């Protein structure tokens, strides 16, 4: 990959809204010899965001400010080193790929998407960093190369880059690294539930391995049928990791039951948990369920919808 670095005015800035992702369907196969699990998943980006700013600065060193917003639905602390954050890793990857030195930047990340929720917040932040640097410094990196760079950082990062590029609905296959954009044009409305507990992805997959058959295959046809089946019904989504997530975090099962009793609709887990969602008939229906869930179940909940697909 070749890139050209053009002159950028001091204090020029790229501001990015980094969307959460939801797995409307997730089929997981048995672990392969390499330890990875094949998957087929319908992934969508929704209008719930982290806020990322990348600004040119004078000096010789980059600066990072990463924190959860004081008005985030779920208050958390950033308890990890900057060097372990995917935004930092995306920045370093971009530096290695371009031919000329990228000038110092100040990175400010205000997080709203909770960590350990299966919503891909960190992955979306990394995607925003790649796209933001490409725009800010006019690097000229093409869409396919940006998506490939994202996939190097993680499967969800590749999808998140695709979402930034106007393709917020996709089917992920392989080990999650193969992203095929979908043209599901009708918006999906959800009540998105965010318990104040997290699920470690590795622990959930370990529990899945203990609970599933050694030769379990992925259900490609089931995911594809859901994508192409028209308006998504409340009982349509499925997730092979849901039971494993409940085993790792037993509160999820209890909370799913309470929410079902409150809204009388199926409650689905996204990714490896802990976030959950309920499909609404409309934006008004999703908002009504949100109010009921917050009042009766004492858990953070917001109404969201899938992002518009660019034709």
Short mmCIF file of N, CA and C in Angstrom, two decimals, residues 68-161:
data_model
loop_
_atom_site.label_atom_id
_atom_site.label_comp_id
_atom_site.label_asym_id
_atom_site.label_seq_id
_atom_site.Cartn_x
_atom_site.Cartn_y
_atom_site.Cartn_z
N UNK A 68 -14.72 7.60 29.96
CA UNK A 68 -16.16 7.44 29.80
C UNK A 68 -16.84 8.76 30.13
N UNK A 69 -17.84 9.10 29.34
CA UNK A 69 -18.57 10.34 29.57
C UNK A 69 -19.31 10.28 30.90
N UNK A 70 -19.40 11.43 31.57
CA UNK A 70 -20.11 11.48 32.84
C UNK A 70 -21.59 11.18 32.69
N UNK A 71 -22.14 11.39 31.48
CA UNK A 71 -23.56 11.11 31.28
C UNK A 71 -23.79 9.83 30.49
N UNK A 72 -22.80 8.92 30.50
CA UNK A 72 -22.98 7.62 29.86
C UNK A 72 -24.05 6.82 30.61
N UNK A 73 -24.80 6.01 29.88
CA UNK A 73 -25.87 5.22 30.50
C UNK A 73 -25.32 4.25 31.54
N UNK A 74 -24.14 3.70 31.25
CA UNK A 74 -23.44 2.81 32.18
C UNK A 74 -22.11 3.45 32.51
N UNK A 75 -21.91 3.86 33.75
CA UNK A 75 -20.68 4.53 34.16
C UNK A 75 -19.60 3.50 34.42
N UNK A 76 -18.49 3.63 33.72
CA UNK A 76 -17.34 2.75 33.90
C UNK A 76 -16.08 3.59 33.98
N UNK A 77 -15.00 2.95 34.41
CA UNK A 77 -13.70 3.60 34.44
C UNK A 77 -12.81 2.96 33.37
N UNK A 78 -11.94 3.76 32.79
CA UNK A 78 -10.94 3.22 31.86
C UNK A 78 -9.82 2.64 32.71
N UNK A 79 -9.86 1.32 32.90
CA UNK A 79 -8.91 0.66 33.79
C UNK A 79 -7.85 -0.12 33.01
N UNK A 80 -7.58 0.33 31.79
CA UNK A 80 -6.55 -0.31 30.98
C UNK A 80 -5.56 0.74 30.49
N UNK A 81 -4.33 0.31 30.21
CA UNK A 81 -3.30 1.21 29.71
C UNK A 81 -3.64 1.66 28.30
N UNK A 82 -3.24 2.89 27.97
CA UNK A 82 -3.50 3.43 26.63
C UNK A 82 -2.96 2.50 25.56
N UNK A 83 -1.78 1.92 25.80
CA UNK A 83 -1.15 1.06 24.79
C UNK A 83 -1.98 -0.18 24.47
N UNK A 84 -2.92 -0.53 25.34
CA UNK A 84 -3.77 -1.69 25.09
C UNK A 84 -5.09 -1.31 24.43
N UNK A 85 -5.34 -0.02 24.28
CA UNK A 85 -6.59 0.42 23.66
C UNK A 85 -6.49 0.27 22.15
N UNK A 86 -7.58 -0.15 21.53
CA UNK A 86 -7.58 -0.36 20.09
C UNK A 86 -7.38 0.93 19.30
N UNK A 87 -7.76 2.07 19.86
CA UNK A 87 -7.49 3.34 19.20
C UNK A 87 -5.99 3.55 19.05
N UNK A 88 -5.25 3.30 20.11
CA UNK A 88 -3.79 3.41 20.06
C UNK A 88 -3.21 2.43 19.04
N UNK A 89 -3.70 1.20 19.06
CA UNK A 89 -3.18 0.19 18.14
C UNK A 89 -3.49 0.55 16.69
N UNK A 90 -4.66 1.13 16.45
CA UNK A 90 -5.00 1.56 15.10
C UNK A 90 -4.08 2.69 14.64
N UNK A 91 -3.78 3.61 15.55
CA UNK A 91 -2.87 4.71 15.24
C UNK A 91 -1.48 4.19 14.87
N UNK A 92 -0.98 3.26 15.66
CA UNK A 92 0.35 2.71 15.39
C UNK A 92 0.36 1.93 14.08
N UNK A 93 -0.71 1.21 13.80
CA UNK A 93 -0.79 0.46 12.54
C UNK A 93 -0.74 1.42 11.36
N UNK A 94 -1.47 2.52 11.43
CA UNK A 94 -1.46 3.49 10.34
C UNK A 94 -0.08 4.10 10.17
N UNK A 95 0.60 4.39 11.26
CA UNK A 95 1.95 4.95 11.17
C UNK A 95 2.89 4.01 10.44
N UNK A 96 2.73 2.71 10.67
CA UNK A 96 3.61 1.74 10.02
C UNK A 96 3.31 1.59 8.54
N UNK A 97 2.09 1.89 8.13
CA UNK A 97 1.68 1.62 6.76
C UNK A 97 1.96 2.76 5.78
N UNK A 98 1.97 3.99 6.25
CA UNK A 98 2.16 5.10 5.33
C UNK A 98 3.64 5.35 5.12
N UNK A 99 3.96 5.91 3.95
CA UNK A 99 5.37 6.08 3.58
C UNK A 99 6.04 7.21 4.34
N UNK A 100 5.29 8.27 4.66
CA UNK A 100 5.87 9.41 5.33
C UNK A 100 5.36 9.50 6.77
N UNK A 101 6.11 10.16 7.58
CA UNK A 101 5.77 10.27 8.99
C UNK A 101 4.49 11.08 9.18
N UNK A 102 3.58 10.54 9.97
CA UNK A 102 2.36 11.26 10.32
C UNK A 102 2.67 12.23 11.46
N UNK A 103 2.32 13.50 11.33
CA UNK A 103 2.59 14.47 12.40
C UNK A 103 1.89 14.09 13.70
N UNK A 104 2.34 14.65 14.82
CA UNK A 104 1.73 14.35 16.11
C UNK A 104 0.26 14.77 16.15
N UNK A 105 -0.53 14.03 16.89
CA UNK A 105 -1.95 14.34 17.04
C UNK A 105 -2.34 14.21 18.51
N UNK A 106 -3.41 14.89 18.85
CA UNK A 106 -4.04 14.73 20.15
C UNK A 106 -5.35 13.98 19.94
N UNK A 107 -5.47 12.85 20.61
CA UNK A 107 -6.62 11.98 20.44
C UNK A 107 -7.49 12.08 21.70
N UNK A 108 -8.74 12.47 21.51
CA UNK A 108 -9.68 12.57 22.62
C UNK A 108 -10.85 11.63 22.34
N UNK A 109 -11.02 10.65 23.20
CA UNK A 109 -12.09 9.67 23.04
C UNK A 109 -13.02 9.74 24.24
N UNK A 110 -14.26 10.11 23.98
CA UNK A 110 -15.29 10.13 25.02
C UNK A 110 -16.21 8.94 24.77
N UNK A 111 -16.21 8.00 25.71
CA UNK A 111 -16.91 6.75 25.52
C UNK A 111 -18.31 6.77 26.15
N UNK A 112 -19.25 6.25 25.40
CA UNK A 112 -20.61 6.03 25.87
C UNK A 112 -20.97 4.55 25.82
N UNK A 113 -20.35 3.82 24.88
CA UNK A 113 -20.62 2.40 24.70
C UNK A 113 -19.87 1.63 25.78
N UNK A 114 -20.56 0.86 26.62
CA UNK A 114 -19.87 0.17 27.71
C UNK A 114 -18.94 -0.92 27.21
N UNK A 115 -17.86 -1.13 27.95
CA UNK A 115 -16.92 -2.21 27.64
C UNK A 115 -17.50 -3.53 28.16
N UNK A 116 -17.10 -4.63 27.51
CA UNK A 116 -17.55 -5.94 27.96
C UNK A 116 -19.02 -6.20 27.74
N UNK A 117 -19.60 -5.49 26.76
CA UNK A 117 -21.04 -5.60 26.53
C UNK A 117 -21.39 -6.31 25.22
N UNK A 118 -20.39 -6.61 24.39
CA UNK A 118 -20.67 -7.22 23.10
C UNK A 118 -21.18 -6.24 22.07
N UNK A 119 -20.94 -4.95 22.29
CA UNK A 119 -21.41 -3.90 21.39
C UNK A 119 -20.31 -3.35 20.49
N UNK A 120 -19.10 -3.86 20.62
CA UNK A 120 -18.02 -3.49 19.70
C UNK A 120 -17.56 -2.05 19.81
N UNK A 121 -17.68 -1.44 20.99
CA UNK A 121 -17.29 -0.05 21.14
C UNK A 121 -15.82 0.20 20.83
N UNK A 122 -14.94 -0.61 21.41
CA UNK A 122 -13.52 -0.44 21.16
C UNK A 122 -13.16 -0.65 19.70
N UNK A 123 -13.81 -1.61 19.07
CA UNK A 123 -13.57 -1.88 17.65
C UNK A 123 -14.01 -0.70 16.79
N UNK A 124 -15.15 -0.12 17.12
CA UNK A 124 -15.64 1.04 16.38
C UNK A 124 -14.72 2.24 16.56
N UNK A 125 -14.19 2.41 17.77
CA UNK A 125 -13.25 3.50 18.02
C UNK A 125 -12.00 3.34 17.16
N UNK A 126 -11.50 2.11 17.06
CA UNK A 126 -10.33 1.84 16.22
C UNK A 126 -10.62 2.14 14.76
N UNK A 127 -11.81 1.74 14.30
CA UNK A 127 -12.20 2.04 12.93
C UNK A 127 -12.27 3.54 12.69
N UNK A 128 -12.83 4.27 13.67
CA UNK A 128 -12.88 5.71 13.56
C UNK A 128 -11.50 6.33 13.47
N UNK A 129 -10.54 5.76 14.19
CA UNK A 129 -9.17 6.26 14.14
C UNK A 129 -8.58 6.07 12.74
N UNK A 130 -8.77 4.90 12.16
CA UNK A 130 -8.24 4.64 10.82
C UNK A 130 -8.87 5.58 9.80
N UNK A 131 -10.19 5.68 9.83
CA UNK A 131 -10.89 6.53 8.87
C UNK A 131 -10.55 8.00 9.10
N UNK A 132 -10.48 8.41 10.38
CA UNK A 132 -10.16 9.79 10.70
C UNK A 132 -8.78 10.21 10.25
N UNK A 133 -7.78 9.37 10.49
CA UNK A 133 -6.43 9.67 10.04
C UNK A 133 -6.36 9.74 8.52
N UNK A 134 -7.05 8.84 7.86
CA UNK A 134 -7.05 8.83 6.40
C UNK A 134 -7.64 10.12 5.84
N UNK A 135 -8.70 10.61 6.48
CA UNK A 135 -9.32 11.85 6.02
C UNK A 135 -8.50 13.08 6.41
N UNK A 136 -8.02 13.11 7.64
CA UNK A 136 -7.31 14.28 8.15
C UNK A 136 -6.05 14.56 7.35
N UNK A 137 -5.31 13.52 7.04
CA UNK A 137 -4.03 13.69 6.35
C UNK A 137 -4.11 13.36 4.86
N UNK A 138 -5.33 13.16 4.36
CA UNK A 138 -5.55 12.91 2.93
C UNK A 138 -4.59 11.83 2.43
N UNK A 139 -4.61 10.69 3.12
CA UNK A 139 -3.67 9.62 2.81
C UNK A 139 -4.04 8.86 1.55
N UNK A 140 -5.28 8.93 1.14
CA UNK A 140 -5.69 8.29 -0.10
C UNK A 140 -5.78 6.78 -0.02
N UNK A 141 -5.95 6.23 1.17
CA UNK A 141 -6.07 4.78 1.31
C UNK A 141 -7.49 4.37 0.90
N UNK A 142 -7.60 3.40 0.00
CA UNK A 142 -8.89 2.98 -0.51
C UNK A 142 -9.72 2.22 0.50
N UNK A 143 -11.01 2.12 0.21
CA UNK A 143 -11.94 1.48 1.13
C UNK A 143 -11.54 0.04 1.46
N UNK A 144 -11.22 -0.74 0.44
CA UNK A 144 -10.88 -2.15 0.67
C UNK A 144 -9.64 -2.28 1.55
N UNK A 145 -8.66 -1.40 1.34
CA UNK A 145 -7.44 -1.46 2.15
C UNK A 145 -7.73 -1.04 3.59
N UNK A 146 -8.60 -0.05 3.77
CA UNK A 146 -8.97 0.36 5.12
C UNK A 146 -9.67 -0.77 5.87
N UNK A 147 -10.58 -1.46 5.18
CA UNK A 147 -11.29 -2.58 5.80
C UNK A 147 -10.31 -3.68 6.16
N UNK A 148 -9.35 -3.96 5.26
CA UNK A 148 -8.35 -4.99 5.53
C UNK A 148 -7.48 -4.61 6.72
N UNK A 149 -7.10 -3.33 6.83
CA UNK A 149 -6.34 -2.88 7.98
C UNK A 149 -7.14 -3.08 9.26
N UNK A 150 -8.41 -2.73 9.20
CA UNK A 150 -9.26 -2.93 10.37
C UNK A 150 -9.31 -4.37 10.80
N UNK A 151 -9.43 -5.28 9.82
CA UNK A 151 -9.53 -6.71 10.13
C UNK A 151 -8.27 -7.22 10.81
N UNK A 152 -7.12 -6.58 10.54
CA UNK A 152 -5.88 -6.97 11.23
C UNK A 152 -5.98 -6.71 12.73
N UNK A 153 -6.76 -5.72 13.11
CA UNK A 153 -6.91 -5.37 14.52
C UNK A 153 -8.00 -6.19 15.21
N UNK A 154 -8.88 -6.77 14.43
CA UNK A 154 -9.97 -7.56 14.99
C UNK A 154 -11.13 -7.64 14.02
N UNK A 155 -11.87 -8.72 14.08
CA UNK A 155 -12.97 -8.93 13.12
C UNK A 155 -13.99 -7.80 13.18
N UNK A 156 -14.35 -7.38 14.39
CA UNK A 156 -15.35 -6.32 14.50
C UNK A 156 -14.84 -4.99 13.97
N UNK A 157 -13.51 -4.80 13.94
CA UNK A 157 -12.96 -3.54 13.43
C UNK A 157 -13.19 -3.45 11.92
N UNK A 158 -12.98 -4.56 11.22
CA UNK A 158 -13.24 -4.57 9.78
C UNK A 158 -14.68 -4.20 9.47
N UNK A 159 -15.62 -4.77 10.22
CA UNK A 159 -17.03 -4.41 10.02
C UNK A 159 -17.26 -2.94 10.33
N UNK A 160 -16.66 -2.44 11.42
CA UNK A 160 -16.87 -1.05 11.81
C UNK A 160 -16.36 -0.09 10.75
N UNK A 161 -15.21 -0.40 10.13
CA UNK A 161 -14.73 0.43 9.03
C UNK A 161 -15.76 0.45 7.91
#
